[in-house]
Backbone as CSV, one residue per row, in Angstrom:
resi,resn,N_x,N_y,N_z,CA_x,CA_y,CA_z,C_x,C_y,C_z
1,UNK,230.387,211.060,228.204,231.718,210.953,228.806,232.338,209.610,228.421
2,UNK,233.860,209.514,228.136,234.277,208.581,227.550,234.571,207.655,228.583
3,UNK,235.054,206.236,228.517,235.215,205.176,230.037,236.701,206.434,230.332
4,UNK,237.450,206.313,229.511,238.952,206.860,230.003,238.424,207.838,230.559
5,UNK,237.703,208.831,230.346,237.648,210.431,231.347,236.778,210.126,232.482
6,UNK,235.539,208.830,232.322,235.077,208.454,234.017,236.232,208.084,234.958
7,UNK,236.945,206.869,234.147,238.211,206.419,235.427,238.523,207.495,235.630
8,UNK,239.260,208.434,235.038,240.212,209.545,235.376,239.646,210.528,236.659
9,UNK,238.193,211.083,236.217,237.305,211.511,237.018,237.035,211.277,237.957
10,UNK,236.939,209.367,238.461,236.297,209.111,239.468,237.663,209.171,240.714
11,UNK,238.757,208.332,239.589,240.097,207.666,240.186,240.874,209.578,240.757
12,UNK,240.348,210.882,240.215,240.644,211.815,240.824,240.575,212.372,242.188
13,UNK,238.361,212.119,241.725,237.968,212.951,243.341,238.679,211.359,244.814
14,UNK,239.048,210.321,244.373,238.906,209.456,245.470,240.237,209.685,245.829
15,UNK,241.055,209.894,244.914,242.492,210.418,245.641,242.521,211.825,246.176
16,UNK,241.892,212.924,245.651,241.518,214.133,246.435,241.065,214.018,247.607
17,UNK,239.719,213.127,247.518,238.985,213.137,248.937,239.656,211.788,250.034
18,UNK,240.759,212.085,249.770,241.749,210.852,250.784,240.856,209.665,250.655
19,UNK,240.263,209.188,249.740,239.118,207.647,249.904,240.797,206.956,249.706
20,UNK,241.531,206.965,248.515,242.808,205.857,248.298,243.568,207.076,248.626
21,UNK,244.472,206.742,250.011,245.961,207.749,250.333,247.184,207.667,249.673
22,UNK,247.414,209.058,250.287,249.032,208.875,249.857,249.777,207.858,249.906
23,UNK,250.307,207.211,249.371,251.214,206.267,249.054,250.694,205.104,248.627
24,UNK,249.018,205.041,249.189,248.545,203.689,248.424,248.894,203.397,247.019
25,UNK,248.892,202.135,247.019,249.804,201.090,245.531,248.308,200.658,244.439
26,UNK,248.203,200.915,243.646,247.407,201.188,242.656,247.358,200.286,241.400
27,UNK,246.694,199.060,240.893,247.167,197.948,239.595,246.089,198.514,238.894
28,UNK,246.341,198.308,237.567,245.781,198.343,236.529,244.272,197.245,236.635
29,UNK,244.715,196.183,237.012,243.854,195.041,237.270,242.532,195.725,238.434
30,UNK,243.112,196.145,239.734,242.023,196.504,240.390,241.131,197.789,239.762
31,UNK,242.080,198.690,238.877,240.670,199.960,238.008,240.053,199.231,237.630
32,UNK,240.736,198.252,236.754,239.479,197.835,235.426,238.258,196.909,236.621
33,UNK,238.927,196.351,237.139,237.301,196.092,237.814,236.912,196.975,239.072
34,UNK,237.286,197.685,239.469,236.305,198.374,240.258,235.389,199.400,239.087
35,UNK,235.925,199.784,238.064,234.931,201.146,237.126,234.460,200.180,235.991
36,UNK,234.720,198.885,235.991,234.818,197.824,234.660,235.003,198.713,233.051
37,UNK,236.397,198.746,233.616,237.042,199.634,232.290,237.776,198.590,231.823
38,UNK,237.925,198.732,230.241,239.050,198.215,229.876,240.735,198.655,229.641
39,UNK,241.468,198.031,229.399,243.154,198.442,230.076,243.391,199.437,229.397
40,UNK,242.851,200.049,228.242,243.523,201.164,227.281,242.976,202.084,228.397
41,UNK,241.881,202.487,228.484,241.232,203.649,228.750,241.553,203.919,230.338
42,UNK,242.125,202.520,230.931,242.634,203.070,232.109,243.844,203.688,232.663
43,UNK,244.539,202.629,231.357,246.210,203.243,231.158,246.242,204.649,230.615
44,UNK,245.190,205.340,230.002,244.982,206.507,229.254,245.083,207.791,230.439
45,UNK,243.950,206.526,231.401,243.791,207.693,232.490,244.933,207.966,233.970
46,UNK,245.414,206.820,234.136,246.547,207.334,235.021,247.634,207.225,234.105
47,UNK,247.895,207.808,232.956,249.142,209.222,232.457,248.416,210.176,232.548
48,UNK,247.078,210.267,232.756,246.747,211.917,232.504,246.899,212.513,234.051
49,UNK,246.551,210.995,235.136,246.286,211.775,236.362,248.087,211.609,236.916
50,UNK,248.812,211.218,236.164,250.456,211.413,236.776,251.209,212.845,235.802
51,UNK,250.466,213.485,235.042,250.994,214.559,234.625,250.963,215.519,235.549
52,UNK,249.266,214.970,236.342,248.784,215.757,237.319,249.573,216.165,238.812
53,UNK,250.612,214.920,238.304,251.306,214.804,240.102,250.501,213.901,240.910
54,UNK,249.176,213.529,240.692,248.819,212.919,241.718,248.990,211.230,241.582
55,UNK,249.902,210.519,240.733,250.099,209.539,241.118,251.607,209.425,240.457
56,UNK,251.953,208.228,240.634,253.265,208.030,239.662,253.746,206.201,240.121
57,UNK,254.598,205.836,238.695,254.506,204.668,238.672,255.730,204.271,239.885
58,UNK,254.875,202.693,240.092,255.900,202.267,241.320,256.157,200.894,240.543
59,UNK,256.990,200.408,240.480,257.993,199.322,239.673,256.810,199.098,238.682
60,UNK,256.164,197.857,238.418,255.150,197.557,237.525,253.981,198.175,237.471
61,UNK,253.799,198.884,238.612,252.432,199.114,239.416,252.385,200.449,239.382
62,UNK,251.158,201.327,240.214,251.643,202.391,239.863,251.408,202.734,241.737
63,UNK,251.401,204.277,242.033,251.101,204.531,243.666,250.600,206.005,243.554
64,UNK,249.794,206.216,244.695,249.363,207.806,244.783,250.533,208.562,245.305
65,UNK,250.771,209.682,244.723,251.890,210.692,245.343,251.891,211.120,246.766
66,UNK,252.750,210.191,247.390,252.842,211.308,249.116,252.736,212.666,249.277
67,UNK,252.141,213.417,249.997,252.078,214.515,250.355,253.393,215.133,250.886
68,UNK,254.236,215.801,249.793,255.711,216.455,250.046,255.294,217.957,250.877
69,UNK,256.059,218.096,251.957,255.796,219.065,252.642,256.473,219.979,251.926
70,UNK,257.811,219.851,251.064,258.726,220.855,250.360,257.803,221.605,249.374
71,UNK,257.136,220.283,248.389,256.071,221.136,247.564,254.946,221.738,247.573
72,UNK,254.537,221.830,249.153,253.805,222.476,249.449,253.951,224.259,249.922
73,UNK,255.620,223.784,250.396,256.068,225.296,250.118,256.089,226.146,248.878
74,UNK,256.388,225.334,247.767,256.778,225.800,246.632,255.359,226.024,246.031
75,UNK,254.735,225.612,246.186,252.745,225.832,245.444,252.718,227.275,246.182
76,UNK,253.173,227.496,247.344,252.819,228.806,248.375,253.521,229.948,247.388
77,UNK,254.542,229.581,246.953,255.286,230.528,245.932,254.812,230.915,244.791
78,UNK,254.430,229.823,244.274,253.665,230.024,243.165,251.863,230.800,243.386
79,UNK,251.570,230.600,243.997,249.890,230.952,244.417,250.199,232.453,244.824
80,UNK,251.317,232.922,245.661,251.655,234.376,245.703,251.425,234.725,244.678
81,UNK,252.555,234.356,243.612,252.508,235.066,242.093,251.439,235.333,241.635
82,UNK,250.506,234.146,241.602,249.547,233.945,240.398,248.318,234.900,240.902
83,UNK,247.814,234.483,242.699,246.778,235.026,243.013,246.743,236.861,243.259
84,UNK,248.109,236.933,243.340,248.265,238.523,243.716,248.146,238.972,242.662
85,UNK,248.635,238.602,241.368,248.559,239.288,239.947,246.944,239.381,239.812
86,UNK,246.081,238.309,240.175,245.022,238.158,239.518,243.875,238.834,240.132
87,UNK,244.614,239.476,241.776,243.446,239.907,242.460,243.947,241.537,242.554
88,UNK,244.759,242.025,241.774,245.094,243.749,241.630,244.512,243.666,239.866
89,UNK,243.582,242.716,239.765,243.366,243.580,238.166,241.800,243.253,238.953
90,UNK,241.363,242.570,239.576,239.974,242.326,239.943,239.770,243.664,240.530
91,UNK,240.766,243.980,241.394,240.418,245.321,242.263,240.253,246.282,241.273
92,UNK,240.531,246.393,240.135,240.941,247.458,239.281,239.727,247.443,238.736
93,UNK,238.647,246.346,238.423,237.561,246.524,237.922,236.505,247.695,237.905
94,UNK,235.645,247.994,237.431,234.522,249.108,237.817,233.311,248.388,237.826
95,UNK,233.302,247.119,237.536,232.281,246.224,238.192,232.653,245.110,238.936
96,UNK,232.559,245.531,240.347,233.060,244.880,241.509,232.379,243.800,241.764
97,UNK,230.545,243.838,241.064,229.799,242.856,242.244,229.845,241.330,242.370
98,UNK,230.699,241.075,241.603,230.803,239.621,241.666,231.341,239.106,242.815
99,UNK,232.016,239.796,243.574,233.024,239.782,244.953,231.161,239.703,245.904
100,UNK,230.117,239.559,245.752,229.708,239.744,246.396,228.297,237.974,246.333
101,UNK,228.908,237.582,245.394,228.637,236.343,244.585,229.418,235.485,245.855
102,UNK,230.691,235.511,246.038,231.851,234.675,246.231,231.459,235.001,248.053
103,UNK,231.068,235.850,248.502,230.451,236.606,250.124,229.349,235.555,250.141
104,UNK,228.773,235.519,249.312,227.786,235.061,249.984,228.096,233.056,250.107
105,UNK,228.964,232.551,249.142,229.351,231.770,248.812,229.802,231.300,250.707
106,UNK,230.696,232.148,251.111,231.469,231.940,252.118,230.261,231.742,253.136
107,UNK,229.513,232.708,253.149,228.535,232.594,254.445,227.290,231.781,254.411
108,UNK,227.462,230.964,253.239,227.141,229.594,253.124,226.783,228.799,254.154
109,UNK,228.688,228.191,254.429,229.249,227.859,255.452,228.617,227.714,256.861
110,UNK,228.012,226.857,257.616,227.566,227.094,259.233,228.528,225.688,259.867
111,UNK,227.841,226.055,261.359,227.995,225.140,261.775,227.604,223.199,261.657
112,UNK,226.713,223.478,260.846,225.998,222.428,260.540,226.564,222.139,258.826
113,UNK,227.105,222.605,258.509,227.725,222.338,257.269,229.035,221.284,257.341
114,UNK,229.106,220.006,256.579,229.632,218.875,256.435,231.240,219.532,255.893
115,UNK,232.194,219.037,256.868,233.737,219.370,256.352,233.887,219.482,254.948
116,UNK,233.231,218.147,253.871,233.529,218.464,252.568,233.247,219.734,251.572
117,UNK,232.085,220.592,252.671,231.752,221.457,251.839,232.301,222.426,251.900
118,UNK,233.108,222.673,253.258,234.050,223.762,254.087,235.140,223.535,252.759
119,UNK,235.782,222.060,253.053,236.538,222.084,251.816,236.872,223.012,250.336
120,UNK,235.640,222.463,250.059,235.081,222.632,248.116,235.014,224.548,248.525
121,UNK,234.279,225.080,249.187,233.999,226.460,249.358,235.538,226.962,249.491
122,UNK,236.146,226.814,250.412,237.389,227.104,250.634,238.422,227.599,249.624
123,UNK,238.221,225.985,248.365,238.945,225.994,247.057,238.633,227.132,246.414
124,UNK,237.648,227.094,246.428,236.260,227.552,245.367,236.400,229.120,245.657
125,UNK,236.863,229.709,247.073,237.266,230.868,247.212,237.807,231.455,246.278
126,UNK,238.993,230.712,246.412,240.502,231.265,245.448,240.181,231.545,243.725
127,UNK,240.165,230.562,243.637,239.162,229.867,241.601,238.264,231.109,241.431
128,UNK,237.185,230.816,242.276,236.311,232.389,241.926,236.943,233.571,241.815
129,UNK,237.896,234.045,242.782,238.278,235.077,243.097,239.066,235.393,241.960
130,UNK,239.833,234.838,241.239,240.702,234.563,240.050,239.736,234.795,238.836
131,UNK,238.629,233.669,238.906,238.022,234.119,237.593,237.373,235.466,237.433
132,UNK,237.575,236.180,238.547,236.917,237.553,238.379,237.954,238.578,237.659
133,UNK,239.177,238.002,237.419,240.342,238.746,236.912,240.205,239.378,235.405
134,UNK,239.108,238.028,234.710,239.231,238.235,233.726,240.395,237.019,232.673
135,UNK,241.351,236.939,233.826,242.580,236.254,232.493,242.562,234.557,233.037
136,UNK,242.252,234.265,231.666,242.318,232.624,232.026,243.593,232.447,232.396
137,UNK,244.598,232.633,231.642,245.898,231.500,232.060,246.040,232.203,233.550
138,UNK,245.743,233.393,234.651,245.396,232.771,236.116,244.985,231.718,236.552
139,UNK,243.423,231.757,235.899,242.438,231.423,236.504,242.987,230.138,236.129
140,UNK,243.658,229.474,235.288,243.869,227.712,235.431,245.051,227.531,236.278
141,UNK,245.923,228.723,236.023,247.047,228.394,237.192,246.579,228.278,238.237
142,UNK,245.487,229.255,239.015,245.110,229.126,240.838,244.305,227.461,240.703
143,UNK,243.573,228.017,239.649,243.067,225.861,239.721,244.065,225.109,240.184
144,UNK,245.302,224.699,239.052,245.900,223.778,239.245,246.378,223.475,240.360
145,UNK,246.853,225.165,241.312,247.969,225.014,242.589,246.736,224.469,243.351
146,UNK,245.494,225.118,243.458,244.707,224.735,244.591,244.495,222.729,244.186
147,UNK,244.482,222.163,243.475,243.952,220.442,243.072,245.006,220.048,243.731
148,UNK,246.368,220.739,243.268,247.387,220.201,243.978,247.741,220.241,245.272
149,UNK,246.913,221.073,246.231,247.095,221.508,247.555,246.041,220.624,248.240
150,UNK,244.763,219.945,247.691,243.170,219.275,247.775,243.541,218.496,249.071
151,UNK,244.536,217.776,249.021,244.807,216.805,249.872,245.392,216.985,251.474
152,UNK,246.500,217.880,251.039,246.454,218.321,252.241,245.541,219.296,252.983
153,UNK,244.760,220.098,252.344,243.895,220.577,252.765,242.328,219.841,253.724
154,UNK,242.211,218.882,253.049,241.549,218.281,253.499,241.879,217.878,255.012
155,UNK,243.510,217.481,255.006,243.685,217.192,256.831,243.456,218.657,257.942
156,UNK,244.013,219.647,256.677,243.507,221.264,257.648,242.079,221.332,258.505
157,UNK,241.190,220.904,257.517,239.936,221.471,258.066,239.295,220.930,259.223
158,UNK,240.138,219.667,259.434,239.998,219.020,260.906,239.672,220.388,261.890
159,UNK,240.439,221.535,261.940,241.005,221.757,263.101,240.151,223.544,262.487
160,UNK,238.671,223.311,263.819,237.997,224.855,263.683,238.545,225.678,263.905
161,UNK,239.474,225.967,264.841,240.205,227.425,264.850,240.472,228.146,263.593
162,UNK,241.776,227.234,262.894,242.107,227.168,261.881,240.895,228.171,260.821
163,UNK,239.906,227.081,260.551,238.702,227.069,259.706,238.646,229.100,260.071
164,UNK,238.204,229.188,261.021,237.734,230.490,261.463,238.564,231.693,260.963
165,UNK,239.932,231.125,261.249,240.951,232.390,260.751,240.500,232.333,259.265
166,UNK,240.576,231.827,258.621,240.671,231.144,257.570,239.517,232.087,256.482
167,UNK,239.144,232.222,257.394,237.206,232.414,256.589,237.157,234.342,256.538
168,UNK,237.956,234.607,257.854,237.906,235.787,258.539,238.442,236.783,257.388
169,UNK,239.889,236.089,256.852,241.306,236.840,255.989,240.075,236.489,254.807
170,UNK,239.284,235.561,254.368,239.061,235.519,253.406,237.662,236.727,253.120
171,UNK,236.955,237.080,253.604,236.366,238.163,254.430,236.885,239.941,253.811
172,UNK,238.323,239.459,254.615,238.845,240.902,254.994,239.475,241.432,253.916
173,UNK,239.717,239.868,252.348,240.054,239.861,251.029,238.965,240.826,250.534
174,UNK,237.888,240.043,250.605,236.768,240.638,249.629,236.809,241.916,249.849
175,UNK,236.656,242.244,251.106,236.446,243.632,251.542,237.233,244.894,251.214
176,UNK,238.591,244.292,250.927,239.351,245.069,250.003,239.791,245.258,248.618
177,UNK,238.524,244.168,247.958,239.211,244.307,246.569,237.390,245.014,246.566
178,UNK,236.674,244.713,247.046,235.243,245.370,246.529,235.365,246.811,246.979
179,UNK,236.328,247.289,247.766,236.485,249.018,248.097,237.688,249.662,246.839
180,UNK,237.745,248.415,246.005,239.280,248.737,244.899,240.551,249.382,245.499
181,UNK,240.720,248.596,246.674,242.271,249.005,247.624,243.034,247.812,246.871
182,UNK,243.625,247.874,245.886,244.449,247.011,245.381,245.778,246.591,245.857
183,UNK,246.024,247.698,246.400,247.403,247.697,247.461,247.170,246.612,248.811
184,UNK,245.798,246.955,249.177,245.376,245.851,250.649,245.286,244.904,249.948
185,UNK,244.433,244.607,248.925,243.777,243.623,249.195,245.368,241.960,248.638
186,UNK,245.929,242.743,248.103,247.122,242.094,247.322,248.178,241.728,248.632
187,UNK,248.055,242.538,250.013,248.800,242.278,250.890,248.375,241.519,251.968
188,UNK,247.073,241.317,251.820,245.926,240.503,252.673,246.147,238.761,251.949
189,UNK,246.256,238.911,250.747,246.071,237.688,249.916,247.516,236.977,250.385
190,UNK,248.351,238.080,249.807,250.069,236.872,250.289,250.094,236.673,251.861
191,UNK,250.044,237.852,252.848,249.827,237.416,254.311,249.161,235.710,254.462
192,UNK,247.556,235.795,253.300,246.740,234.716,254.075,247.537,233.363,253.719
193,UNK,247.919,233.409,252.306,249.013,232.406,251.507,250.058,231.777,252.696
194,UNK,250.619,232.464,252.614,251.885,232.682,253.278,251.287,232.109,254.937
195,UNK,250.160,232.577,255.686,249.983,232.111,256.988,249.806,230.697,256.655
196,UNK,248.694,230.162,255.681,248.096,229.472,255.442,249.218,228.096,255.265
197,UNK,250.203,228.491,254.605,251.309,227.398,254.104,252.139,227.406,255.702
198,UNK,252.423,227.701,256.242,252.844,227.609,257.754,252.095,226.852,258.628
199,UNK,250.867,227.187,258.663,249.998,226.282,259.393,249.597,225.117,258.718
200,UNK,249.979,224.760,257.631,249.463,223.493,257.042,251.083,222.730,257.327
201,UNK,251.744,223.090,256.854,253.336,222.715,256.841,253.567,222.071,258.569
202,UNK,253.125,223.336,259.324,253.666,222.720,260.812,252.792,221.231,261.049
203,UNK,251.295,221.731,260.815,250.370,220.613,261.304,250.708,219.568,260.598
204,UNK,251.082,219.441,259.352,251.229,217.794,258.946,253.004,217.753,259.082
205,UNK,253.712,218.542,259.901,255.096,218.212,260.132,254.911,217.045,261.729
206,UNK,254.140,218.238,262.276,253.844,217.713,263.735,252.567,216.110,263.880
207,UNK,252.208,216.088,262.687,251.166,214.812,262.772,251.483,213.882,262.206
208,UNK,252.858,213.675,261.467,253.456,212.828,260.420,253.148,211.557,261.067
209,UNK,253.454,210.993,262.622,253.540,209.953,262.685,252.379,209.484,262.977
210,UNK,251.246,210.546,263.331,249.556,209.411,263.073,249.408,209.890,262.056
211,UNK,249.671,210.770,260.906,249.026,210.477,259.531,249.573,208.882,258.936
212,UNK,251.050,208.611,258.797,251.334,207.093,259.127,250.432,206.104,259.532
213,UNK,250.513,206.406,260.452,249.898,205.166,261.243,248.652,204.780,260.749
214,UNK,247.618,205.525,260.171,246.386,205.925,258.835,247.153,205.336,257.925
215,UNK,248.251,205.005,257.532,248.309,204.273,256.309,249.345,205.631,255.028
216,UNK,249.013,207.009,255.514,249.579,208.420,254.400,250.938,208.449,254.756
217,UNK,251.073,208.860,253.467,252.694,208.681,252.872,252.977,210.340,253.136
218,UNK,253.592,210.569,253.961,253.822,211.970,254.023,255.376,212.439,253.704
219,UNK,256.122,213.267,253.204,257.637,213.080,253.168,257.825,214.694,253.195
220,UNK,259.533,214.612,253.983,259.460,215.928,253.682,260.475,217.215,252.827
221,UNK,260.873,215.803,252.040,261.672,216.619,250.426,261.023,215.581,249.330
């Protein structure tokens, strides 16, 4: 692995896993010595991670992207498209059992299982469920929307109720694309989308001012 794709790598999961927040202010000077990179390979790596959306430059300096509640609607739009296309050709399959790969994946999951992994499984739902389609340019589109969603997701899983519905629709997915109801299972997927972006939207509408107070840049255009 090259220094530029470690920074990029490392300087990713720590803005994913809220370690540096939204809006935190970001120098060139502090990468190179926290990963002891030198300035090319770091400058290499935040343009690759601001193509990404997840940072962008602030006067000299650069900053992590606030969590826009608008574009979190608009990922919901897009993830309709992409995941519904990708889960009526999965249903269409005549070899279903991989849906049963991704089941067991879920019931993983206990009580004793660490939020980050609720997390990663969660993602990891969607991605799997996609790569069972068959068609890559899905399967990188549901990637991308879900990396781009990482963050706020992460404040979701605070809250078990949530978690539970969550797990249930994802459940009641499998269950209809492994019976090849392509019609359900495609109306189960935008329902969960669609709930899912409501309850994330309200909760960080309604928590804006202690996500603040934490230091996160939250905005909501």
């Amino acid at each position: 692995m090259s220094q530029m794709q470690n920074v990029e790598r490392q300087l990713r999961e720590m803005i994913l896993g809220l370690e540096i927040g939204p809006g935190e202010r970001l120098t060139e000077r502090w990468i190179e010595s926290r990963f002891g990179a030198s300035r090319t390979p770091v400058r290499a790596a935040l343009l690759r991670l601001e193509t990404e959306g997840l940072i962008g430059r602030d006067g000299r300096g650069w900053a992590v992207a606030p969590i826009n509640l608008a574009e979190l609607g608009q990922i919901a739009v897009y993830r309709e498209a992409v995941e519904v296309a990708a889960v009526r050709l999965t249903a269409a399959l005549e070899d279903r059992s991989g849906i049963d790969v991704i089941a067991a994946m879920l019931d993983s999951c206990d009580a004793e299982t660490p939020r980050e992994e609720w997390h990663r499984v969660g993602m990891d739902f969607h991605i799997e469920l996609a790569r069972l389609s068959g068609n890559e340019f899905l399967l990188r589109a549901v990637r991308d929307a879900m990396t781009r969603l990482s963050r706020a997701r992460w404040l979701e899983v605070r809250d078990e109720a949530a978690l539970g519905r969550a797990w249930a629709e994802h459940h009641a997915i499998l269950d209809a694309v492994k019976g090849g109801d392509a019609e359900k299972a495609a109306r189960l997927l935008s329902n969960h989308i669609a709930g899912s972006r409501d309850r994330l939207v309200t909760s960080l509408h309604d928590d804006r001012r202690g996500l603040r107070a934490r230091g996160f840049a939250v905005v909501a255009a």
